[in-house]
Amino acid sequence: MSRIRLKYVDQFVDRHGTARFYFRRPGGARTSLPGLPGSEEFMAAYHAAMAQEPAPPTTKKGGADGTIDRLISDYFASPDYLALKVQTRRAYRLVIERWVRDEKIGHRPVRGLRRDHIQKMMAKRNETPGAANDLLKKIRLLMHFAIDAKMRTDDPTLRLKRFASGEFHTWTDDEIATFEARWPVGSRERTAFALLLYTGQRRSDVVKMSWRDVDGGIIRVIQQKTGVRVWIPLHPALLSALAASARDHIAILTTAYGKPFSTAGFGNWMAATIGEAKLPDECVTHGLRKAAARRLAEAGCSANEIASITGHKTLAEVERYTKEADRMRLAKAAIERLTERDANKRSQT
């Protein structure tokens, strides 16, 4: 295969094995080039750069070479960022731009960002641990991008710990039973609950489920957040809930007006139904996804088996459930052996 050679174009291969291209005249600024050499978007950006005109960027360029402003500008123009879902890109941008604005660090060099700087930034956000953890995730992503782009050689977020608090509560079996006692099979509330609990999917995926996705005892899901495809066998409890549900719309779940839910609207509605079941405030919709993983682990499923249902791309979160389930089984076995030992001793006296 012939290779297109273009003046002032250079490339590097990132840690994922993906080739990245950029335009840079000697002594000039570096400009990311989207796509692959020869593609329409690549050539449009290249010719614009050659003509010393702004390329048709997806984001405003800013900042001098080597600064954090330039880093985030390059990241927002990168294939990694542009490959994300529109909603995900918006969320990433809000977190990153707020961080740079609040900390007033856009003009500072990427190489100067140290571990202790990030620790102080995290400490300032200790009252919102979830937001602090999300910020750490975004900074780590930017640092990896900076390493790939040769803007620095190390990751200052390495081994920085997330806040232990702020995690979603995992529903207990008693809490699950309380909800089911309040909302009987056949109600919209029970159907929504069963879809969340027995598929282990996010609310953004549950609201998209349609009757066309149910086929031969399987429900098909393409996850909105990750694009992962999963095929989930229907649990008998979920089958019962679906069998008792009305089929007035192609969407399985609809509002009181017969329209499909939005993700936010569904979250608000579920919060209200959970409240009507007199459950504590810590019981939230996402906790049912965690409860699904917990129950699978307690049933003896491996981390890979659980991930095949939940669609997790990494096993770190899933493995926590399997380890906890293993500890519970071992603890139960240990007490049973101790009880048997004590009984034997009593019978010998």
Short mmCIF file of C-alpha atoms in Angstrom, two decimals, residues 12-148:
data_model
loop_
_atom_site.label_atom_id
_atom_site.label_comp_id
_atom_site.label_asym_id
_atom_site.label_seq_id
_atom_site.Cartn_x
_atom_site.Cartn_y
_atom_site.Cartn_z
CA PHE A 12 3.32 9.50 16.48
CA VAL A 13 1.72 6.29 17.72
CA ASP A 14 -0.12 6.53 21.03
CA ARG A 15 -0.28 3.88 23.75
CA HIS A 16 -3.34 2.30 22.08
CA GLY A 17 -1.39 1.74 18.87
CA THR A 18 -3.32 4.51 17.08
CA ALA A 19 -1.43 6.77 14.67
CA ARG A 20 -1.95 10.48 15.34
CA PHE A 21 -1.04 13.17 12.80
CA TYR A 22 -0.26 16.84 13.15
CA PHE A 23 0.88 19.76 11.01
CA ARG A 24 3.80 21.91 12.07
CA ARG A 25 6.08 24.26 10.17
CA PRO A 26 9.57 24.75 11.62
CA GLY A 27 9.19 26.96 14.67
CA GLY A 28 5.43 27.09 14.27
CA ALA A 29 2.54 25.84 16.34
CA ARG A 30 1.41 22.23 16.14
CA THR A 31 -2.05 21.62 14.69
CA SER A 32 -3.84 18.26 15.10
CA LEU A 33 -5.11 16.77 11.86
CA PRO A 34 -8.28 14.69 12.09
CA GLY A 35 -8.78 11.33 10.41
CA LEU A 36 -6.25 9.65 8.13
CA PRO A 37 -4.09 11.10 5.31
CA GLY A 38 -6.18 11.25 2.16
CA SER A 39 -9.53 11.49 3.92
CA GLU A 40 -11.75 14.49 3.22
CA GLU A 41 -11.54 15.91 6.74
CA PHE A 42 -7.78 15.37 6.92
CA MET A 43 -7.06 17.06 3.59
CA ALA A 44 -9.37 20.00 4.37
CA ALA A 45 -7.51 20.64 7.60
CA TYR A 46 -4.13 20.16 5.91
CA HIS A 47 -4.84 22.61 3.07
CA ALA A 48 -6.17 25.14 5.56
CA ALA A 49 -2.98 24.81 7.59
CA MET A 50 -0.83 25.17 4.45
CA ALA A 51 -2.74 28.33 3.54
CA GLN A 52 -2.17 29.60 7.08
CA GLU A 53 -5.88 29.74 7.62
CA PRO A 54 -7.70 28.26 10.60
CA ALA A 55 -8.58 24.65 9.98
CA PRO A 56 -12.27 23.76 10.33
CA PRO A 57 -11.76 22.66 13.94
CA THR A 58 -14.28 21.10 16.28
CA THR A 59 -13.05 23.35 19.07
CA LYS A 60 -11.34 26.69 19.47
CA LYS A 61 -7.56 26.50 19.47
CA GLY A 62 -5.88 28.25 22.34
CA GLY A 63 -2.75 28.47 24.38
CA ALA A 64 0.93 28.40 23.63
CA ASP A 65 2.79 25.19 22.93
CA GLY A 66 3.23 23.05 26.01
CA THR A 67 0.55 24.76 28.08
CA ILE A 68 -2.50 23.16 29.61
CA ASP A 69 -4.69 25.31 27.35
CA ARG A 70 -2.96 23.81 24.31
CA LEU A 71 -3.23 20.31 25.79
CA ILE A 72 -6.99 20.46 26.20
CA SER A 73 -7.37 22.14 22.80
CA ASP A 74 -5.47 19.27 21.19
CA TYR A 75 -7.43 16.71 23.19
CA PHE A 76 -10.80 18.16 22.11
CA ALA A 77 -9.63 17.81 18.49
CA SER A 78 -8.32 14.27 18.96
CA PRO A 79 -9.81 11.05 17.58
CA ASP A 80 -10.16 9.71 21.14
CA TYR A 81 -12.44 12.60 22.14
CA LEU A 82 -14.35 12.79 18.86
CA ALA A 83 -15.11 9.07 19.03
CA LEU A 84 -17.09 9.57 22.24
CA LYS A 85 -20.85 9.88 22.27
CA VAL A 86 -22.11 13.47 21.94
CA GLN A 87 -23.50 13.46 25.48
CA THR A 88 -20.23 12.07 26.85
CA ARG A 89 -18.16 14.68 24.99
CA ARG A 90 -20.30 17.42 26.49
CA ALA A 91 -19.84 16.05 30.01
CA TYR A 92 -16.06 15.69 29.56
CA ARG A 93 -15.74 19.23 28.22
CA LEU A 94 -17.72 20.74 31.11
CA VAL A 95 -15.54 19.04 33.74
CA ILE A 96 -12.23 19.81 32.04
CA GLU A 97 -12.99 23.44 31.18
CA ARG A 98 -14.37 24.12 34.69
CA TRP A 99 -11.20 22.65 36.19
CA VAL A 100 -8.91 24.86 34.12
CA ARG A 101 -11.06 27.93 34.78
CA ASP A 102 -11.43 27.38 38.54
CA GLU A 103 -7.75 26.62 39.07
CA LYS A 104 -6.57 29.37 36.65
CA ILE A 105 -3.93 27.04 35.20
CA GLY A 106 -4.54 27.26 31.45
CA HIS A 107 -1.37 29.27 30.85
CA ARG A 108 0.81 26.97 32.95
CA PRO A 109 3.07 24.31 31.39
CA VAL A 110 1.82 20.73 31.26
CA ARG A 111 5.21 19.50 32.43
CA GLY A 112 4.89 21.60 35.61
CA LEU A 113 1.75 19.87 36.91
CA ARG A 114 2.87 17.83 39.94
CA ARG A 115 1.33 15.17 42.11
CA ASP A 116 1.01 17.51 45.09
CA HIS A 117 -0.80 20.06 42.91
CA ILE A 118 -3.44 17.48 42.03
CA GLN A 119 -3.73 16.33 45.64
CA LYS A 120 -4.51 19.91 46.71
CA MET A 121 -7.10 20.23 43.94
CA MET A 122 -8.76 17.03 45.13
CA ALA A 123 -8.67 18.17 48.77
CA LYS A 124 -10.53 21.37 47.87
CA ARG A 125 -13.36 19.20 46.52
CA ASN A 126 -13.63 16.82 49.48
CA GLU A 127 -17.21 17.85 50.16
CA THR A 128 -18.26 16.55 46.74
CA PRO A 129 -16.31 13.27 46.51
CA GLY A 130 -18.13 12.06 43.42
CA ALA A 131 -17.20 15.21 41.50
CA ALA A 132 -13.63 15.05 42.85
CA ASN A 133 -13.24 11.47 41.70
CA ASP A 134 -14.60 12.34 38.27
CA LEU A 135 -12.13 15.24 38.00
CA LEU A 136 -9.24 12.91 38.89
CA LYS A 137 -10.36 10.58 36.12
CA LYS A 138 -10.35 13.42 33.59
CA ILE A 139 -6.94 14.74 34.69
CA ARG A 140 -5.51 11.23 34.40
CA LEU A 141 -6.95 10.94 30.90
CA LEU A 142 -5.34 14.26 29.92
CA MET A 143 -2.00 13.22 31.36
CA HIS A 144 -2.04 10.00 29.32
CA PHE A 145 -2.85 12.07 26.24
CA ALA A 146 0.01 14.43 27.10
CA ILE A 147 2.43 11.49 27.36
CA ASP A 148 1.30 10.17 23.99
#
